[in-house]
Amino acid sequence: QIGLGVALVALWEIAGATTKSHWINQPSAIAQRLLEWSAGEIYPHLYATTVELLVGLAIGTTLGVLAGLVLGRTANLGGILRPIIVAFYSVPLVSLAPLFIMFFGVEMLPKIILVSLVVFFLLFFNTFSGVENIDQDLVSSLQLMGANRREVFFKVVLPASTAWVLGGIKIALPYALVATVTGEMLAARSGLGFVLNQASQQFNMTSIYAVLVILMVMGIIVSETAVRLESRLLRWRNT
């Protein structure tokens, strides 16, 4: 893997040096730009994107899991509200970004709301499906032993839904990053999406590639975090 990566970067460097193409650019120039940014210029933008991503994830995950658990365990309420939620989800959520920007301005709030919505729907549907697919024999066994609703929830429903919730988080992470950057590209005063938009307007390919490298690293970090969280919380599955 390392050898393949080095070979690809080397081929890219050679292609850029040979063609002198502005569009192809060179990894050495991108590395130089990242080094220049590391002096302090990029940190406010990185901070803004990270805050929007993490706060949106926290809000969307909490609300999505709670809604999925409640509606999944309440058949009548779930039957009434689930079609309404599906109808809202049918709207491309990223297309709501201009609406949020008009309502809430160009600061962090509209991006946080957009990320929260994207994460909410993914976590809701995953959690709802997890609750629906719980083995009812386990629930019946606990009820026969005198368990109340609270004990059934904590002994069966919550542990059985954990795998579905973590699966939803793994799916939601890349979408949350996409929503964050898209919102910043539409209207913002800071953030990696803002930097990417500014660079594209100036046809600054070096800066565009540099931002994409940062976003790729962020994507790898959040993906690995989700994998490690899953392996830690669901370590009982391996036994």
mmCIF file of N, CA and C in Angstrom, residues 110-198:
data_model
loop_
_atom_site.group_PDB
_atom_site.id
_atom_site.type_symbol
_atom_site.label_atom_id
_atom_site.label_comp_id
_atom_site.label_asym_id
_atom_site.label_seq_id
_atom_site.Cartn_x
_atom_site.Cartn_y
_atom_site.Cartn_z
ATOM 1 N N PRO A 110 -26.102 27.927 10.217
ATOM 2 C CA PRO A 110 -26.763 27.205 9.121
ATOM 3 C C PRO A 110 -26.052 25.910 8.745
ATOM 4 N N LYS A 111 -24.714 25.899 8.819
ATOM 5 C CA LYS A 111 -23.985 24.672 8.501
ATOM 6 C C LYS A 111 -24.211 23.602 9.558
ATOM 7 N N ILE A 112 -24.282 24.013 10.814
ATOM 8 C CA ILE A 112 -24.554 23.064 11.893
ATOM 9 C C ILE A 112 -25.940 22.450 11.727
ATOM 10 N N ILE A 113 -26.931 23.285 11.379
ATOM 11 C CA ILE A 113 -28.291 22.785 11.178
ATOM 12 C C ILE A 113 -28.332 21.801 10.009
ATOM 13 N N LEU A 114 -27.629 22.132 8.924
ATOM 14 C CA LEU A 114 -27.612 21.247 7.757
ATOM 15 C C LEU A 114 -26.988 19.897 8.104
ATOM 16 N N VAL A 115 -25.853 19.916 8.785
ATOM 17 C CA VAL A 115 -25.199 18.669 9.187
ATOM 18 C C VAL A 115 -26.093 17.881 10.139
ATOM 19 N N SER A 116 -26.738 18.573 11.077
ATOM 20 C CA SER A 116 -27.625 17.911 12.033
ATOM 21 C C SER A 116 -28.758 17.190 11.317
ATOM 22 N N LEU A 117 -29.342 17.838 10.305
ATOM 23 C CA LEU A 117 -30.439 17.214 9.563
ATOM 24 C C LEU A 117 -29.975 15.973 8.807
ATOM 25 N N VAL A 118 -28.832 16.100 8.123
ATOM 26 C CA VAL A 118 -28.308 14.961 7.372
ATOM 27 C C VAL A 118 -28.061 13.775 8.300
ATOM 28 N N VAL A 119 -27.420 14.029 9.431
ATOM 29 C CA VAL A 119 -27.100 12.962 10.380
ATOM 30 C C VAL A 119 -28.372 12.433 11.039
ATOM 31 N N PHE A 120 -29.309 13.315 11.371
ATOM 32 C CA PHE A 120 -30.551 12.905 12.036
ATOM 33 C C PHE A 120 -31.272 11.834 11.236
ATOM 34 N N PHE A 121 -31.488 12.076 9.945
ATOM 35 C CA PHE A 121 -32.262 11.135 9.148
ATOM 36 C C PHE A 121 -31.563 9.789 9.035
ATOM 37 N N LEU A 122 -30.253 9.800 8.815
ATOM 38 C CA LEU A 122 -29.528 8.537 8.697
ATOM 39 C C LEU A 122 -29.566 7.743 9.999
ATOM 40 N N LEU A 123 -29.393 8.444 11.135
ATOM 41 C CA LEU A 123 -29.425 7.756 12.430
ATOM 42 C C LEU A 123 -30.835 7.311 12.784
ATOM 43 N N PHE A 124 -31.818 8.121 12.427
ATOM 44 C CA PHE A 124 -33.204 7.745 12.725
ATOM 45 C C PHE A 124 -33.579 6.448 12.023
ATOM 46 N N PHE A 125 -33.349 6.377 10.719
ATOM 47 C CA PHE A 125 -33.765 5.189 9.969
ATOM 48 C C PHE A 125 -32.990 3.954 10.417
ATOM 49 N N ASN A 126 -31.708 4.105 10.703
ATOM 50 C CA ASN A 126 -30.935 2.956 11.167
ATOM 51 C C ASN A 126 -31.420 2.474 12.529
ATOM 52 N N THR A 127 -31.617 3.418 13.458
ATOM 53 C CA THR A 127 -32.071 3.052 14.801
ATOM 54 C C THR A 127 -33.472 2.455 14.755
ATOM 55 N N PHE A 128 -34.346 3.054 13.968
ATOM 56 C CA PHE A 128 -35.718 2.547 13.827
ATOM 57 C C PHE A 128 -35.712 1.114 13.307
ATOM 58 N N SER A 129 -34.883 0.845 12.288
ATOM 59 C CA SER A 129 -34.780 -0.511 11.743
ATOM 60 C C SER A 129 -34.216 -1.475 12.783
ATOM 61 N N GLY A 130 -33.230 -0.990 13.576
ATOM 62 C CA GLY A 130 -32.666 -1.842 14.615
ATOM 63 C C GLY A 130 -33.692 -2.240 15.658
ATOM 64 N N VAL A 131 -34.514 -1.284 16.080
ATOM 65 C CA VAL A 131 -35.553 -1.581 17.076
ATOM 66 C C VAL A 131 -36.584 -2.533 16.484
ATOM 67 N N GLU A 132 -36.957 -2.335 15.230
ATOM 68 C CA GLU A 132 -37.958 -3.202 14.590
ATOM 69 C C GLU A 132 -37.456 -4.639 14.448
ATOM 70 N N ASN A 133 -36.145 -4.816 14.298
ATOM 71 C CA ASN A 133 -35.589 -6.154 14.052
ATOM 72 C C ASN A 133 -35.130 -6.861 15.324
ATOM 73 N N ILE A 134 -35.478 -6.321 16.484
ATOM 74 C CA ILE A 134 -35.117 -6.975 17.738
ATOM 75 C C ILE A 134 -35.852 -8.312 17.860
ATOM 76 N N ASP A 135 -35.137 -9.305 18.324
ATOM 77 C CA ASP A 135 -35.726 -10.637 18.529
ATOM 78 C C ASP A 135 -36.799 -10.555 19.615
ATOM 79 N N GLN A 136 -38.037 -10.715 19.220
ATOM 80 C CA GLN A 136 -39.145 -10.606 20.176
ATOM 81 C C GLN A 136 -39.153 -11.737 21.199
ATOM 82 N N ASP A 137 -38.480 -12.848 20.880
ATOM 83 C CA ASP A 137 -38.382 -13.934 21.858
ATOM 84 C C ASP A 137 -37.598 -13.485 23.086
ATOM 85 N N LEU A 138 -36.569 -12.663 22.876
ATOM 86 C CA LEU A 138 -35.800 -12.137 24.004
ATOM 87 C C LEU A 138 -36.671 -11.230 24.871
ATOM 88 N N VAL A 139 -37.449 -10.382 24.215
ATOM 89 C CA VAL A 139 -38.346 -9.487 24.953
ATOM 90 C C VAL A 139 -39.364 -10.300 25.741
ATOM 91 N N SER A 140 -39.945 -11.298 25.104
ATOM 92 C CA SER A 140 -40.948 -12.132 25.778
ATOM 93 C C SER A 140 -40.342 -12.885 26.957
ATOM 94 N N SER A 141 -39.102 -13.359 26.788
ATOM 95 C CA SER A 141 -38.442 -14.092 27.879
ATOM 96 C C SER A 141 -38.264 -13.203 29.102
ATOM 97 N N LEU A 142 -37.829 -11.955 28.886
ATOM 98 C CA LEU A 142 -37.655 -11.033 30.008
ATOM 99 C C LEU A 142 -38.991 -10.691 30.654
ATOM 100 N N GLN A 143 -40.012 -10.516 29.836
ATOM 101 C CA GLN A 143 -41.331 -10.197 30.384
ATOM 102 C C GLN A 143 -41.884 -11.356 31.204
ATOM 103 N N LEU A 144 -41.618 -12.590 30.763
ATOM 104 C CA LEU A 144 -42.055 -13.760 31.525
ATOM 105 C C LEU A 144 -41.354 -13.839 32.877
ATOM 106 N N MET A 145 -40.106 -13.292 32.929
ATOM 107 C CA MET A 145 -39.377 -13.280 34.193
ATOM 108 C C MET A 145 -39.715 -12.071 35.050
ATOM 109 N N GLY A 146 -40.710 -11.279 34.602
ATOM 110 C CA GLY A 146 -41.183 -10.160 35.404
ATOM 111 C C GLY A 146 -40.520 -8.836 35.125
ATOM 112 N N ALA A 147 -39.808 -8.721 34.001
ATOM 113 C CA ALA A 147 -39.130 -7.466 33.684
ATOM 114 C C ALA A 147 -40.139 -6.390 33.294
ATOM 115 N N ASN A 148 -39.890 -5.167 33.751
ATOM 116 C CA ASN A 148 -40.747 -4.045 33.345
ATOM 117 C C ASN A 148 -40.210 -3.429 32.056
ATOM 118 N N ARG A 149 -40.875 -2.365 31.549
ATOM 119 C CA ARG A 149 -40.487 -1.753 30.278
ATOM 120 C C ARG A 149 -39.072 -1.172 30.338
ATOM 121 N N ARG A 150 -38.729 -0.597 31.488
ATOM 122 C CA ARG A 150 -37.400 -0.007 31.621
ATOM 123 C C ARG A 150 -36.324 -1.087 31.539
ATOM 124 N N GLU A 151 -36.538 -2.209 32.206
ATOM 125 C CA GLU A 151 -35.556 -3.292 32.186
ATOM 126 C C GLU A 151 -35.445 -3.917 30.801
ATOM 127 N N VAL A 152 -36.577 -4.058 30.103
ATOM 128 C CA VAL A 152 -36.549 -4.581 28.737
ATOM 129 C C VAL A 152 -35.751 -3.650 27.822
ATOM 130 N N PHE A 153 -35.952 -2.339 28.041
ATOM 131 C CA PHE A 153 -35.254 -1.355 27.202
ATOM 132 C C PHE A 153 -33.746 -1.453 27.390
ATOM 133 N N PHE A 154 -33.286 -1.461 28.650
ATOM 134 C CA PHE A 154 -31.847 -1.436 28.914
ATOM 135 C C PHE A 154 -31.183 -2.801 28.735
ATOM 136 N N LYS A 155 -31.943 -3.890 28.903
ATOM 137 C CA LYS A 155 -31.351 -5.224 28.790
ATOM 138 C C LYS A 155 -31.366 -5.765 27.356
ATOM 139 N N VAL A 156 -32.360 -5.343 26.556
ATOM 140 C CA VAL A 156 -32.508 -5.916 25.218
ATOM 141 C C VAL A 156 -32.475 -4.842 24.127
ATOM 142 N N VAL A 157 -33.379 -3.873 24.237
ATOM 143 C CA VAL A 157 -33.564 -2.913 23.146
ATOM 144 C C VAL A 157 -32.294 -2.106 22.880
ATOM 145 N N LEU A 158 -31.737 -1.518 23.934
ATOM 146 C CA LEU A 158 -30.563 -0.661 23.748
ATOM 147 C C LEU A 158 -29.344 -1.439 23.265
ATOM 148 N N PRO A 159 -28.993 -2.580 23.894
ATOM 149 C CA PRO A 159 -27.832 -3.336 23.377
ATOM 150 C C PRO A 159 -28.029 -3.822 21.943
ATOM 151 N N ALA A 160 -29.249 -4.270 21.618
ATOM 152 C CA ALA A 160 -29.491 -4.782 20.265
ATOM 153 C C ALA A 160 -29.457 -3.665 19.226
ATOM 154 N N SER A 161 -29.797 -2.446 19.639
ATOM 155 C CA SER A 161 -29.817 -1.318 18.708
ATOM 156 C C SER A 161 -28.452 -0.682 18.534
ATOM 157 N N THR A 162 -27.524 -0.986 19.436
ATOM 158 C CA THR A 162 -26.210 -0.327 19.393
ATOM 159 C C THR A 162 -25.496 -0.573 18.072
ATOM 160 N N ALA A 163 -25.552 -1.803 17.563
ATOM 161 C CA ALA A 163 -24.890 -2.117 16.301
ATOM 162 C C ALA A 163 -25.480 -1.298 15.162
ATOM 163 N N TRP A 164 -26.794 -1.128 15.168
ATOM 164 C CA TRP A 164 -27.457 -0.342 14.130
ATOM 165 C C TRP A 164 -27.096 1.135 14.262
ATOM 166 N N VAL A 165 -27.021 1.626 15.491
ATOM 167 C CA VAL A 165 -26.672 3.034 15.713
ATOM 168 C C VAL A 165 -25.256 3.312 15.221
ATOM 169 N N LEU A 166 -24.311 2.444 15.584
ATOM 170 C CA LEU A 166 -22.924 2.650 15.162
ATOM 171 C C LEU A 166 -22.775 2.489 13.649
ATOM 172 N N GLY A 167 -23.559 1.582 13.079
ATOM 173 C CA GLY A 167 -23.569 1.463 11.621
ATOM 174 C C GLY A 167 -24.061 2.749 10.971
ATOM 175 N N GLY A 168 -25.093 3.355 11.581
ATOM 176 C CA GLY A 168 -25.602 4.628 11.079
ATOM 177 C C GLY A 168 -24.584 5.743 11.194
ATOM 178 N N ILE A 169 -23.831 5.750 12.290
ATOM 179 C CA ILE A 169 -22.799 6.774 12.470
ATOM 180 C C ILE A 169 -21.711 6.633 11.402
ATOM 181 N N LYS A 170 -21.298 5.391 11.115
ATOM 182 C CA LYS A 170 -20.281 5.169 10.088
ATOM 183 C C LYS A 170 -20.762 5.653 8.725
ATOM 184 N N ILE A 171 -22.045 5.453 8.440
ATOM 185 C CA ILE A 171 -22.600 5.928 7.170
ATOM 186 C C ILE A 171 -22.712 7.449 7.164
ATOM 187 N N ALA A 172 -23.086 8.018 8.318
ATOM 188 C CA ALA A 172 -23.371 9.454 8.387
ATOM 189 C C ALA A 172 -22.115 10.317 8.343
ATOM 190 N N LEU A 173 -20.978 9.803 8.810
ATOM 191 C CA LEU A 173 -19.770 10.633 8.909
ATOM 192 C C LEU A 173 -19.348 11.268 7.579
ATOM 193 N N PRO A 174 -19.191 10.495 6.503
ATOM 194 C CA PRO A 174 -18.801 11.153 5.248
ATOM 195 C C PRO A 174 -19.851 12.124 4.733
ATOM 196 N N TYR A 175 -21.138 11.785 4.916
ATOM 197 C CA TYR A 175 -22.199 12.698 4.488
ATOM 198 C C TYR A 175 -22.169 13.988 5.304
ATOM 199 N N ALA A 176 -21.839 13.876 6.575
ATOM 200 C CA ALA A 176 -21.751 15.072 7.424
ATOM 201 C C ALA A 176 -20.628 15.981 6.949
ATOM 202 N N LEU A 177 -19.495 15.394 6.575
ATOM 203 C CA LEU A 177 -18.373 16.191 6.070
ATOM 204 C C LEU A 177 -18.744 16.864 4.752
ATOM 205 N N VAL A 178 -19.450 16.132 3.882
ATOM 206 C CA VAL A 178 -19.911 16.704 2.613
ATOM 207 C C VAL A 178 -20.860 17.873 2.865
ATOM 208 N N ALA A 179 -21.801 17.705 3.788
ATOM 209 C CA ALA A 179 -22.758 18.771 4.087
ATOM 210 C C ALA A 179 -22.058 20.003 4.644
ATOM 211 N N THR A 180 -21.062 19.784 5.503
ATOM 212 C CA THR A 180 -20.309 20.905 6.079
ATOM 213 C C THR A 180 -19.612 21.714 4.998
ATOM 214 N N VAL A 181 -18.874 21.034 4.141
ATOM 215 C CA VAL A 181 -18.101 21.721 3.103
ATOM 216 C C VAL A 181 -19.030 22.374 2.077
ATOM 217 N N THR A 182 -20.125 21.699 1.728
ATOM 218 C CA THR A 182 -21.070 22.270 0.766
ATOM 219 C C THR A 182 -21.679 23.561 1.295
ATOM 220 N N GLY A 183 -22.090 23.553 2.562
ATOM 221 C CA GLY A 183 -22.645 24.764 3.160
ATOM 222 C C GLY A 183 -21.638 25.900 3.183
ATOM 223 N N GLU A 184 -20.379 25.574 3.471
ATOM 224 C CA GLU A 184 -19.338 26.602 3.497
ATOM 225 C C GLU A 184 -19.047 27.147 2.099
ATOM 226 N N MET A 185 -19.153 26.293 1.092
ATOM 227 C CA MET A 185 -18.898 26.752 -0.267
ATOM 228 C C MET A 185 -19.989 27.692 -0.764
ATOM 229 N N LEU A 186 -21.208 27.499 -0.276
ATOM 230 C CA LEU A 186 -22.316 28.349 -0.718
ATOM 231 C C LEU A 186 -22.226 29.744 -0.117
ATOM 232 N N ALA A 187 -21.999 29.819 1.181
ATOM 233 C CA ALA A 187 -21.896 31.131 1.840
ATOM 234 C C ALA A 187 -21.261 30.951 3.203
ATOM 235 N N ALA A 188 -20.113 31.562 3.398
ATOM 236 C CA ALA A 188 -19.415 31.482 4.680
ATOM 237 C C ALA A 188 -18.318 32.526 4.718
ATOM 238 N N ARG A 189 -17.847 32.797 5.919
ATOM 239 C CA ARG A 189 -16.711 33.690 6.091
ATOM 240 C C ARG A 189 -15.455 32.928 6.501
ATOM 241 N N SER A 190 -15.628 31.654 6.800
ATOM 242 C CA SER A 190 -14.496 30.825 7.197
ATOM 243 C C SER A 190 -14.840 29.371 6.933
ATOM 244 N N GLY A 191 -13.842 28.505 7.053
ATOM 245 C CA GLY A 191 -14.047 27.087 6.825
ATOM 246 C C GLY A 191 -13.294 26.610 5.594
ATOM 247 N N LEU A 192 -13.052 25.300 5.529
ATOM 248 C CA LEU A 192 -12.324 24.733 4.394
ATOM 249 C C LEU A 192 -13.108 24.874 3.097
ATOM 250 N N GLY A 193 -14.442 24.784 3.180
ATOM 251 C CA GLY A 193 -15.261 24.999 1.991
ATOM 252 C C GLY A 193 -15.126 26.419 1.466
ATOM 253 N N PHE A 194 -15.032 27.371 2.379
ATOM 254 C CA PHE A 194 -14.822 28.776 1.996
ATOM 255 C C PHE A 194 -13.483 28.931 1.275
ATOM 256 N N VAL A 195 -12.425 28.319 1.830
ATOM 257 C CA VAL A 195 -11.102 28.380 1.197
ATOM 258 C C VAL A 195 -11.138 27.722 -0.181
ATOM 259 N N LEU A 196 -11.828 26.587 -0.281
ATOM 260 C CA LEU A 196 -11.940 25.876 -1.559
ATOM 261 C C LEU A 196 -12.669 26.731 -2.594
ATOM 262 N N ASN A 197 -13.731 27.403 -2.167
ATOM 263 C CA ASN A 197 -14.493 28.258 -3.075
ATOM 264 C C ASN A 197 -13.659 29.444 -3.543
ATOM 265 N N GLN A 198 -12.925 30.057 -2.611
ATOM 266 C CA GLN A 198 -12.073 31.192 -2.971
ATOM 267 C C GLN A 198 -10.984 30.765 -3.965
#
